[in-house]
Amino acid sequence: MISRIATASLGLVLVGSSVFAQSIADAKKAIDAEQYQKAKSMLKNLTATQADKDENFFYLGWVYLKQDYADSAKAAFTKGIAVNAKSALNYAGLGAVARLDKDNAGATNNFNQAITLAGKNSKPYQYVGEAYLLPLTPEAKVTPADANAAIAVLQKGKTVNAKDAELLITLGNAYRSQLKSNEAYQAYSDASTIDPKNPAAKVATGVLWKFANNFEDSEKQFQDALAIDPNYGPAYREWAETDLRWSLNDPKMASVKIKAATDEYKKYLSLTDLSLESRMRYADFLILSGDYKTLQTEVSTLSQAANTNPRVYRYLGYAAYENKDYPAGLTALNTWFQKADPKRIIPRDYLYLGRLQIASGQDSSGINTLRKALELDTTQADVYGEIAKSLYAQKKYAEAGDAYKVFIAKSRTATLNDYLKEGVSYFYAFREQYFSTATPKPVADTTLLIKADTAFSYIQHKAAAPIATVALYQARANDFREPSRNTTLGYAKPYYEQYIQLVTAKQPVADADKIFLGEAYAYLGTYYEFKEKDDAKAGENFTKARENDPTNKQAVAYFARKGGASKSK
């Protein structure tokens, strides 16, 4: 099979354009097979030799649209209308461009014109439906409103021509985008019945089974498509993406299926024209598979090509960040922002740019960029955690605490450790205000202590067992609640006692914990000396404080006051 594929691919490269079949049918077949360069070559020739046929201009524009060249697509559709002012297909094309440009009014007007002019031709209905399904988000999700609009126009097209297999496949795709599997399956089955030799219907059914995690039946559909046409590249591409999903859902099959997916994607590439666009789709696959090393190598090569698509720099920025090559990533994404049409910038671009800026020491810029990402896509709740981490590193503790609080409220991945980070952030924010040497000296905000204690208390309530570190911070926060640092009412006492109990329960005590034990015992010593007036217990606790931390200032001061009495034996 591999040798046959290689031979077929080589043939496509070597055959001169003069012998390409000069027909719309062959050009459409090349488009369906994702051989866009071949299709474009055919269609450019057809627009020159048959310049009076508006259909030639439409399919040329549609290829440009598939390749993400909206301006070139619009120019082709406009020429098609110049040839035939009543060209329904080219109005459908202009509507698609307007929709990608987020010009809803323009899209609606052009779609309505296309349907008005369609007459008994179902193709304008099909392409208006396809236009509604074009991806507008990085996740390529179709909104329910767009899917319903596509279904409505495709159902009308079906009444015009119930035997249009391509329209039925598009209808199935619209249903599938909304997880309406039964309706999608029926549309694909009807398409296969009408045109048994259409591999696209089999592939579409395979994709439907993929999203149902029915991987065995999915593979059978791809095999059936390749039995119809062994050189049908999209079958290998979808097979590769199915095997990738299989690997993620079944750890036992992971290594086998990832290798199979890679091999299948290479077959797909060999069956296309290895154009920039097909290689960029391979880049999408590499992102899905998490193979950022291969991705960086691939897109680094593409970025050096003349007249490369600026989108290459997006991929290069993503890959370089994941590979910790921050200088290259920052340069690449800055280039993408400079070269890209502003309408092509997506929230994920801001997300990666912000991460790269933070990783490059540009924390303030990075935080602002991450906030821009959140402004554009509020579902990315985990970004609040990244913002909080950066704010904490900059010692902007109050802002960090607020960011952790929002992250916890919005994210599904928050853990008790995030509550600890929230509490510690608020605690440090208060302490920073309390010890401030600024003039005038700020009044420390005690609500920060309340926020900190609330976070700490939540952890102790939810944890399987009390946590020593949390008890220590609870003690510190409550110690700051004292009316004066020179007196003690015992607010922190139960927490320091709990900390001592938890740490000393495991013997021997870790050296790293001894300085904190010294802190806890010194607090208790102070409490018993000044609040309880119990010299015996005060001396006992200060002795333990000194044993654990000979440098503890409170213990040193106590024994200085006592003239060295109560020294540890």
Coordinates of C-alpha atoms in Angstrom, one line a residue:
M1 CA 0.0 0.0 0.0
I2 CA 2.8 2.5 0.9
S3 CA 4.5 2.0 -2.5
R4 CA 1.2 2.5 -4.3
I5 CA 0.5 5.7 -2.4
A6 CA 4.0 7.0 -3.0
T7 CA 3.7 6.3 -6.7
A8 CA 0.3 8.0 -6.9
S9 CA 1.6 11.0 -5.1
L10 CA 4.6 11.3 -7.3
G11 CA 2.3 11.1 -10.3
L12 CA 0.4 14.0 -9.1
V13 CA 3.5 16.1 -8.8
L14 CA 5.0 15.2 -12.2
V15 CA 1.9 15.4 -14.4
G16 CA 1.9 18.7 -16.1
S17 CA -1.1 21.1 -15.8
S18 CA -1.7 20.8 -19.5
V19 CA -3.1 17.3 -19.1
F20 CA -5.3 18.0 -16.1
A21 CA -8.9 17.3 -16.9
Q22 CA -10.3 20.7 -17.6
S23 CA -13.7 20.2 -16.0
I24 CA -15.5 21.4 -12.9
A25 CA -16.2 17.8 -11.9
D26 CA -12.5 17.0 -11.7
A27 CA -11.8 20.2 -9.8
K28 CA -14.5 19.5 -7.3
K29 CA -13.2 16.0 -6.9
A30 CA -9.7 17.4 -6.1
I31 CA -11.3 19.8 -3.6
D32 CA -13.1 17.0 -1.9
A33 CA -9.8 15.0 -1.7
E34 CA -8.2 18.1 -0.1
Q35 CA -5.8 18.4 -3.1
Y36 CA -6.2 22.2 -3.0
Q37 CA -3.1 23.1 -5.1
K38 CA -4.2 20.8 -7.8
A39 CA -7.8 22.1 -7.7
K40 CA -6.6 25.7 -7.7
S41 CA -4.4 25.0 -10.7
M42 CA -7.3 23.5 -12.6
L43 CA -9.7 26.3 -11.7
K44 CA -7.3 29.1 -12.6
N45 CA -7.0 27.5 -16.0
L46 CA -10.8 27.2 -16.2
T47 CA -11.4 30.8 -15.3
A48 CA -9.0 31.8 -18.1
T49 CA -10.3 29.4 -20.8
Q50 CA -14.0 29.5 -19.7
A51 CA -14.1 33.0 -18.3
D52 CA -17.9 33.3 -19.0
K53 CA -18.8 30.6 -16.5
D54 CA -19.4 32.0 -13.0
E55 CA -19.2 28.5 -11.5
N56 CA -15.5 28.4 -12.2
F57 CA -14.9 31.5 -10.1
F58 CA -17.0 30.2 -7.2
Y59 CA -15.1 27.0 -6.8
L60 CA -11.8 28.9 -7.1
G61 CA -13.0 31.2 -4.3
W62 CA -14.1 28.2 -2.3
V63 CA -10.6 26.7 -2.5
Y64 CA -9.2 30.0 -1.3
L65 CA -11.7 29.9 1.6
K66 CA -10.6 26.4 2.5
Q67 CA -7.0 27.7 2.5
D68 CA -7.9 30.6 4.8
Y69 CA -7.3 33.3 2.2
A70 CA -10.5 35.2 2.7
D71 CA -9.5 38.2 0.6
S72 CA -8.6 36.1 -2.4
A73 CA -11.8 34.2 -2.0
K74 CA -13.8 37.4 -2.0
A75 CA -12.1 38.6 -5.1
A76 CA -12.9 35.4 -7.0
F77 CA -16.6 35.5 -5.9
T78 CA -16.9 39.1 -6.9
K79 CA -15.5 38.2 -10.4
G80 CA -18.1 35.4 -10.6
I81 CA -20.9 37.9 -10.0
A82 CA -19.4 40.2 -12.6
V83 CA -19.6 37.4 -15.1
N84 CA -23.2 36.5 -14.0
A85 CA -25.1 39.0 -11.8
K86 CA -27.5 36.2 -10.9
S87 CA -24.8 33.8 -9.7
A88 CA -26.4 32.2 -6.6
L89 CA -23.2 30.2 -5.8
N90 CA -21.0 33.3 -5.7
Y91 CA -23.5 35.1 -3.5
A92 CA -23.2 32.1 -1.1
G93 CA -19.5 32.5 -1.3
L94 CA -19.6 36.2 -0.4
G95 CA -21.9 35.4 2.5
A96 CA -19.3 32.9 3.7
V97 CA -16.6 35.5 3.6
A98 CA -18.8 38.0 5.4
R99 CA -19.5 35.5 8.1
L100 CA -15.8 34.8 8.7
D101 CA -15.4 38.5 8.9
K102 CA -18.1 38.6 11.6
D103 CA -20.2 40.8 9.3
N104 CA -23.6 39.2 10.2
A105 CA -25.7 41.6 8.2
G106 CA -23.6 41.1 5.1
A107 CA -23.7 37.4 5.5
T108 CA -27.5 37.3 5.9
N109 CA -28.0 39.6 2.9
N110 CA -25.8 37.5 0.6
F111 CA -27.2 34.2 1.8
N112 CA -30.8 35.5 1.1
Q113 CA -29.7 36.6 -2.3
A114 CA -28.2 33.2 -3.0
I115 CA -31.4 31.3 -2.0
T116 CA -33.5 33.8 -4.0
L117 CA -31.5 33.1 -7.2
A118 CA -31.0 29.3 -6.6
G119 CA -34.2 28.2 -8.4
K120 CA -34.1 24.4 -8.9
N121 CA -30.3 24.2 -8.1
S122 CA -29.6 22.6 -4.7
K123 CA -25.9 23.6 -4.7
P124 CA -26.4 27.2 -3.4
Y125 CA -28.4 25.7 -0.5
Q126 CA -25.6 23.3 0.2
Y127 CA -22.9 26.0 0.2
V128 CA -24.9 28.4 2.4
G129 CA -25.3 25.4 4.8
E130 CA -21.5 24.8 4.6
A131 CA -20.8 28.5 5.2
Y132 CA -22.8 28.3 8.5
L133 CA -20.6 25.4 9.6
L134 CA -17.3 27.1 8.9
P135 CA -15.3 27.3 12.1
L136 CA -15.3 30.7 13.9
T137 CA -13.5 29.5 17.1
P138 CA -10.1 27.8 17.7
E139 CA -12.0 24.7 18.8
A140 CA -14.0 24.7 15.5
K141 CA -17.2 24.4 17.5
V142 CA -20.5 25.3 15.8
T143 CA -23.0 27.2 17.8
P144 CA -26.5 25.9 18.1
A145 CA -27.8 29.0 16.3
D146 CA -25.5 28.5 13.3
A147 CA -26.2 24.8 13.2
N148 CA -29.9 25.4 13.2
A149 CA -29.5 27.9 10.4
A150 CA -27.5 25.4 8.4
I151 CA -30.1 22.7 9.0
A152 CA -33.0 24.9 8.0
V153 CA -31.4 26.0 4.7
L154 CA -30.2 22.4 3.9
Q155 CA -33.7 21.0 4.5
K156 CA -35.0 23.5 2.0
G157 CA -32.3 22.4 -0.4
K158 CA -33.4 18.8 0.1
T159 CA -36.9 19.7 -1.1
V160 CA -35.3 21.1 -4.2
N161 CA -33.2 18.0 -4.9
A162 CA -33.6 15.0 -2.5
K163 CA -31.0 13.2 -4.5
D164 CA -28.1 15.6 -3.8
A165 CA -25.7 13.3 -1.9
E166 CA -23.2 16.1 -1.1
L167 CA -26.0 18.3 0.4
L168 CA -27.1 15.3 2.6
I169 CA -23.5 14.9 3.9
T170 CA -23.5 18.6 4.8
L171 CA -26.8 18.2 6.5
G172 CA -25.4 15.2 8.5
N173 CA -22.4 17.4 9.5
A174 CA -24.8 20.1 10.8
Y175 CA -26.6 17.5 12.9
R176 CA -23.4 15.9 14.1
S177 CA -22.1 19.3 15.3
Q178 CA -24.9 19.4 17.8
L179 CA -24.5 15.7 18.8
K180 CA -27.8 14.7 17.0
S181 CA -26.4 11.4 16.1
N182 CA -29.5 9.7 14.8
E183 CA -30.3 12.5 12.4
A184 CA -26.7 12.7 11.2
Y185 CA -26.5 8.9 10.7
Q186 CA -29.7 9.0 8.6
A187 CA -28.4 11.8 6.4
Y188 CA -25.1 10.0 5.8
S189 CA -26.9 6.7 5.1
D190 CA -29.2 8.4 2.6
A191 CA -26.2 9.9 0.9
S192 CA -24.5 6.5 0.6
T193 CA -27.7 5.0 -0.8
I194 CA -27.9 7.7 -3.4
D195 CA -24.2 7.6 -4.3
P196 CA -22.6 4.3 -3.2
K197 CA -19.3 5.3 -4.7
N198 CA -19.0 8.5 -2.6
P199 CA -16.2 7.9 -0.1
A200 CA -17.0 11.2 1.8
A201 CA -20.3 9.7 3.1
K202 CA -18.4 6.7 4.6
V203 CA -15.8 9.0 6.1
A204 CA -18.5 11.2 7.7
T205 CA -20.1 8.1 9.2
G206 CA -16.7 7.1 10.6
V207 CA -16.3 10.5 12.2
L208 CA -19.8 10.1 13.8
W209 CA -18.7 6.8 15.3
K210 CA -15.5 8.4 16.5
F211 CA -17.3 11.0 18.6
A212 CA -19.3 8.1 20.1
N213 CA -16.0 6.4 21.0
N214 CA -17.1 3.5 18.8
F215 CA -13.6 3.2 17.3
E216 CA -13.8 -0.3 15.7
D217 CA -16.9 0.7 13.6
S218 CA -15.3 4.0 12.9
E219 CA -12.2 2.3 11.4
K220 CA -14.5 0.0 9.3
Q221 CA -16.1 3.1 7.7
F222 CA -12.6 4.5 6.8
Q223 CA -11.6 1.2 5.3
D224 CA -14.9 1.1 3.3
A225 CA -14.1 4.6 2.0
L226 CA -10.6 3.5 0.9
A227 CA -12.1 0.5 -0.8
I228 CA -14.1 2.9 -2.9
D229 CA -11.0 5.1 -3.5
P230 CA -7.6 4.0 -2.2
N231 CA -6.2 7.5 -2.8
Y232 CA -8.9 9.3 -0.8
G233 CA -6.7 11.3 1.6
P234 CA -9.4 12.6 4.0
A235 CA -10.1 9.0 5.0
Y236 CA -6.5 8.7 6.3
R237 CA -6.7 12.1 8.0
E238 CA -9.9 11.2 9.9
W239 CA -8.5 7.8 10.6
A240 CA -5.5 9.4 12.2
E241 CA -7.5 11.7 14.3
T242 CA -9.7 8.8 15.4
D243 CA -6.7 6.7 16.4
L244 CA -5.4 9.7 18.4
R245 CA -8.7 9.9 20.2
W246 CA -8.6 6.2 20.8
S247 CA -5.2 6.5 22.4
L248 CA -6.4 9.2 24.8
N249 CA -9.5 7.1 25.8
D250 CA -7.7 3.7 26.2
P251 CA -4.3 3.9 27.9
K252 CA -3.6 0.2 27.0
M253 CA -3.8 1.1 23.3
A254 CA -2.1 4.5 23.6
S255 CA 1.3 3.6 22.2
V256 CA -0.1 1.5 19.4
K257 CA -2.7 4.0 18.3
I258 CA -0.4 7.0 18.5
K259 CA 2.0 5.3 16.1
A260 CA -0.8 4.2 13.8
A261 CA -2.2 7.8 13.8
T262 CA 1.2 9.2 12.9
D263 CA 1.5 6.7 10.0
E264 CA -2.0 7.4 8.8
Y265 CA -1.4 11.2 8.8
K266 CA 1.8 10.7 6.8
K267 CA -0.3 8.7 4.2
Y268 CA -2.8 11.6 4.2
L269 CA 0.0 14.1 3.4
S270 CA 1.4 11.9 0.7
L271 CA -2.0 11.9 -1.0
T272 CA -2.5 15.6 -0.9
D273 CA -0.2 18.0 -2.8
L274 CA 1.9 18.6 0.4
S275 CA 0.8 22.2 0.1
L276 CA 1.4 24.7 2.9
E277 CA -2.2 24.4 3.9
S278 CA -2.1 20.6 4.2
R279 CA 1.0 20.8 6.3
M280 CA -0.6 23.4 8.5
R281 CA -3.5 21.0 9.0
Y282 CA -0.8 18.5 10.1
A283 CA 0.3 21.1 12.5
D284 CA -3.2 21.1 14.0
F285 CA -2.9 17.3 14.4
L286 CA 0.4 17.7 16.2
I287 CA -1.1 20.1 18.6
L288 CA -3.9 17.7 19.3
S289 CA -1.4 14.9 19.9
G290 CA 0.8 17.1 22.1
D291 CA 3.9 16.5 19.9
Y292 CA 5.3 19.9 20.3
K293 CA 8.9 18.9 19.4
T294 CA 7.8 17.7 15.9
L295 CA 5.5 20.7 15.6
Q296 CA 8.3 23.2 16.3
T297 CA 10.5 21.4 13.7
E298 CA 7.8 21.3 11.1
V299 CA 6.6 25.0 11.4
S300 CA 10.2 26.3 11.7
T301 CA 10.8 24.9 8.2
L302 CA 7.5 26.4 7.0
S303 CA 8.3 29.8 8.4
Q304 CA 11.4 30.0 6.2
A305 CA 9.4 29.5 3.0
A306 CA 8.7 32.5 0.8
N307 CA 5.2 34.0 1.0
T308 CA 4.3 31.7 3.9
N309 CA 1.0 32.0 5.6
P310 CA 1.4 34.1 8.7
R311 CA -0.5 31.5 10.7
V312 CA 2.7 29.5 10.8
Y313 CA 4.0 31.9 13.4
R314 CA 1.1 31.1 15.6
Y315 CA 2.0 27.4 15.6
L316 CA 5.7 28.3 16.1
G317 CA 4.8 30.4 19.1
Y318 CA 2.7 27.7 20.7
A319 CA 5.3 25.0 20.1
A320 CA 8.2 27.0 21.4
Y321 CA 6.4 27.8 24.6
E322 CA 5.6 24.2 25.2
N323 CA 9.2 23.3 24.5
K324 CA 10.4 26.1 26.9
D325 CA 12.1 27.9 24.0
Y326 CA 10.7 31.2 25.3
P327 CA 12.8 33.7 23.1
A328 CA 11.8 31.9 19.9
G329 CA 8.2 31.7 21.0
L330 CA 7.9 35.3 22.0
T331 CA 9.4 36.4 18.6
A332 CA 7.1 34.1 16.7
L333 CA 3.9 35.3 18.4
N334 CA 4.9 38.9 18.2
T335 CA 5.4 38.3 14.4
W336 CA 1.9 36.7 14.2
F337 CA 0.3 39.7 15.9
Q338 CA 2.1 42.0 13.5
K339 CA 1.2 40.2 10.4
A340 CA -2.3 38.8 11.1
D341 CA -5.5 40.4 10.2
P342 CA -6.8 41.5 13.6
K343 CA -10.0 39.5 13.0
R344 CA -7.8 36.3 12.9
I345 CA -6.5 36.8 16.4
I346 CA -8.1 34.4 18.8
P347 CA -8.2 34.2 22.6
R348 CA -5.6 31.3 22.6
D349 CA -3.1 33.7 20.9
Y350 CA -3.4 36.1 23.8
L351 CA -3.1 33.2 26.2
Y352 CA 0.2 31.9 24.8
L353 CA 1.6 35.4 24.3
G354 CA 0.8 36.2 28.0
R355 CA 2.5 33.0 29.1
L356 CA 5.5 33.8 27.0
Q357 CA 5.8 37.3 28.3
I358 CA 5.7 36.0 31.9
A359 CA 8.2 33.3 31.2
S360 CA 10.4 36.0 29.6
G361 CA 10.3 38.2 32.8
Q362 CA 7.7 40.6 31.3
D363 CA 5.2 39.8 34.1
S364 CA 3.1 43.0 34.1
S365 CA 2.6 42.8 30.3
G366 CA 2.0 39.1 30.5
I367 CA -0.8 39.5 33.2
N368 CA -2.5 42.2 31.0
T369 CA -2.3 39.9 28.0
L370 CA -3.8 37.0 30.0
R371 CA -6.6 39.3 31.1
K372 CA -7.2 40.1 27.5
A373 CA -7.5 36.4 26.8
L374 CA -10.1 36.1 29.6
E375 CA -12.0 39.1 28.3
L376 CA -12.4 37.4 24.9
D377 CA -13.1 33.9 26.3
T378 CA -14.5 33.8 29.8
T379 CA -14.5 30.0 29.8
Q380 CA -10.7 29.8 30.3
A381 CA -11.1 29.9 34.1
D382 CA -7.7 28.2 34.7
V383 CA -6.0 31.3 33.4
Y384 CA -6.9 33.0 36.6
G385 CA -4.6 30.6 38.3
E386 CA -1.7 31.6 36.0
I387 CA -2.4 35.3 36.7
A388 CA -2.5 34.6 40.4
K389 CA 0.8 32.8 40.3
S390 CA 2.5 35.6 38.5
L391 CA 1.0 38.3 40.8
Y392 CA 2.2 36.3 43.8
A393 CA 5.7 36.1 42.3
Q394 CA 5.6 39.9 41.9
K395 CA 4.6 40.2 45.6
K396 CA 1.3 41.7 44.6
Y397 CA -0.3 39.6 47.3
A398 CA -3.8 41.2 47.6
E399 CA -4.3 41.0 43.8
A400 CA -3.0 37.4 43.9
G401 CA -5.5 36.5 46.6
D402 CA -8.3 37.9 44.6
A403 CA -7.2 36.1 41.5
Y404 CA -6.9 32.8 43.4
K405 CA -10.4 33.4 44.7
V406 CA -11.9 33.9 41.2
F407 CA -9.9 30.9 40.0
I408 CA -11.4 28.7 42.7
A409 CA -14.9 29.9 42.0
K410 CA -14.8 29.4 38.3
S411 CA -12.4 26.5 37.7
R412 CA -13.2 22.8 37.9
T413 CA -9.6 21.9 38.6
A414 CA -9.1 23.9 41.8
T415 CA -7.7 21.9 44.7
L416 CA -7.2 22.5 48.4
N417 CA -3.7 23.7 47.6
D418 CA -5.3 26.6 45.7
Y419 CA -7.2 27.5 48.8
L420 CA -3.9 27.5 50.7
K421 CA -2.4 29.8 48.0
E422 CA -5.4 32.1 48.4
G423 CA -5.1 32.3 52.1
V424 CA -1.3 32.8 52.2
S425 CA -1.7 35.6 49.6
Y426 CA -4.1 37.5 51.7
F427 CA -2.0 36.8 54.9
Y428 CA 1.1 38.2 53.2
A429 CA -0.9 41.2 51.9
F430 CA -2.0 42.1 55.5
R431 CA 1.5 41.5 56.9
E432 CA 3.0 43.8 54.2
Q433 CA 0.6 46.6 55.1
Y434 CA 1.2 46.0 58.9
F435 CA 5.0 46.3 58.6
S436 CA 4.9 49.0 56.0
T437 CA 7.4 51.9 56.5
A438 CA 5.6 54.2 54.0
T439 CA 4.7 57.7 55.0
P440 CA 2.0 58.1 55.9
K441 CA 1.8 54.5 57.2
P442 CA -1.2 52.7 55.8
V443 CA -3.9 51.2 58.1
A444 CA -3.6 47.5 57.7
D445 CA -6.8 46.0 56.3
T446 CA -8.1 43.4 58.8
T447 CA -10.6 42.0 56.2
L448 CA -7.5 40.5 54.6
L449 CA -7.0 38.4 57.7
I450 CA -10.7 37.3 57.6
K451 CA -10.3 36.2 54.0
A452 CA -7.1 34.3 54.8
D453 CA -8.7 32.6 57.8
T454 CA -11.7 31.7 55.8
A455 CA -9.6 29.9 53.2
F456 CA -7.5 28.1 55.9
S457 CA -10.6 27.0 57.8
Y458 CA -12.2 25.6 54.6
I459 CA -9.1 23.4 54.0
Q460 CA -9.1 22.0 57.5
H461 CA -12.8 21.3 57.2
K462 CA -12.5 19.5 53.8
A463 CA -9.2 17.7 54.3
A464 CA -9.2 14.1 55.4
A465 CA -7.1 15.1 58.4
P466 CA -5.9 18.4 59.8
I467 CA -2.8 19.8 58.0
A468 CA 0.1 21.2 60.0
T469 CA 1.1 23.9 57.6
V470 CA -2.5 25.2 57.5
A471 CA -2.7 25.2 61.3
L472 CA 0.6 27.3 61.4
Y473 CA -0.8 29.9 59.0
Q474 CA -4.1 30.0 61.0
A475 CA -2.1 30.7 64.1
R476 CA -0.1 33.5 62.4
A477 CA -3.3 35.1 61.0
N478 CA -5.0 35.0 64.3
D479 CA -1.9 36.4 66.1
F480 CA -2.2 39.5 64.0
R481 CA -5.7 39.9 65.3
E482 CA -4.3 40.8 68.7
P483 CA -4.9 44.5 69.8
S484 CA -1.2 44.9 70.2
R485 CA 1.9 42.9 69.2
N486 CA 3.1 43.4 72.8
T487 CA 0.2 41.7 74.4
T488 CA -1.7 38.4 73.8
L489 CA -5.3 37.5 74.3
G490 CA -4.7 34.0 73.0
Y491 CA -6.4 34.2 69.6
A492 CA -3.6 32.1 68.1
K493 CA -3.2 29.6 71.0
P494 CA -5.5 26.7 69.8
Y495 CA -3.9 26.8 66.3
Y496 CA -0.3 26.8 67.6
E497 CA -1.2 24.0 70.0
Q498 CA -2.7 22.0 67.1
Y499 CA 0.4 22.7 65.0
I500 CA 2.7 21.3 67.8
Q501 CA 0.5 18.3 68.2
L502 CA 0.5 17.5 64.5
V503 CA 4.2 18.0 64.0
T504 CA 5.4 16.1 67.1
A505 CA 3.1 13.2 66.5
K506 CA 5.7 11.9 64.1
Q507 CA 9.2 11.4 65.6
P508 CA 11.8 12.4 65.0
V509 CA 10.7 15.9 64.1
A510 CA 12.1 17.0 60.7
D511 CA 14.8 19.6 61.0
A512 CA 12.9 21.9 58.6
D513 CA 10.0 22.0 61.1
K514 CA 12.0 22.9 64.2
I515 CA 12.2 26.6 63.5
F516 CA 8.4 26.7 63.3
L517 CA 8.0 24.6 66.4
G518 CA 10.2 27.2 68.1
E519 CA 7.8 29.9 66.9
A520 CA 4.8 28.0 68.3
Y521 CA 6.4 27.3 71.7
A522 CA 7.6 30.9 72.0
Y523 CA 4.0 32.1 71.4
L524 CA 2.7 29.8 74.1
G525 CA 5.5 31.0 76.4
T526 CA 4.5 34.6 75.9
Y527 CA 0.9 33.7 76.5
Y528 CA 1.6 32.0 79.8
E529 CA 4.0 34.7 80.9
F530 CA 1.8 37.8 80.2
K531 CA -1.8 36.5 80.0
E532 CA -1.9 33.7 82.5
K533 CA 1.0 34.9 84.7
D534 CA 2.1 31.2 84.9
D535 CA 5.9 31.4 85.2
A536 CA 6.3 27.6 85.3
K537 CA 4.5 27.0 82.0
A538 CA 6.1 30.1 80.4
G539 CA 9.5 28.7 81.2
E540 CA 8.6 25.2 80.0
N541 CA 7.5 26.5 76.6
F542 CA 10.3 29.0 76.1
T543 CA 12.7 26.1 76.9
K544 CA 11.1 24.0 74.2
A545 CA 11.3 27.0 71.9
R546 CA 15.0 27.3 72.5
E547 CA 15.6 23.6 72.1
N548 CA 14.0 23.6 68.7
D549 CA 15.4 27.0 67.6
P550 CA 18.3 28.4 69.7
T551 CA 18.1 31.7 67.7
N552 CA 14.4 32.3 68.4
K553 CA 14.3 36.0 69.4
Q554 CA 11.4 35.7 71.9
A555 CA 13.1 32.8 73.7
V556 CA 16.4 34.6 73.8
A557 CA 14.7 37.7 75.2
Y558 CA 12.9 35.7 77.8
F559 CA 16.0 34.1 79.2
A560 CA 17.8 37.4 79.1
R561 CA 15.1 38.8 81.3
K562 CA 15.3 35.9 83.6
G563 CA 19.1 36.1 83.9
G564 CA 19.6 32.8 82.1
A565 CA 17.2 30.8 84.4
S566 CA 15.3 27.9 83.1
K567 CA 18.0 26.8 80.8
S568 CA 17.4 23.6 79.0
K569 CA 19.2 20.7 80.7

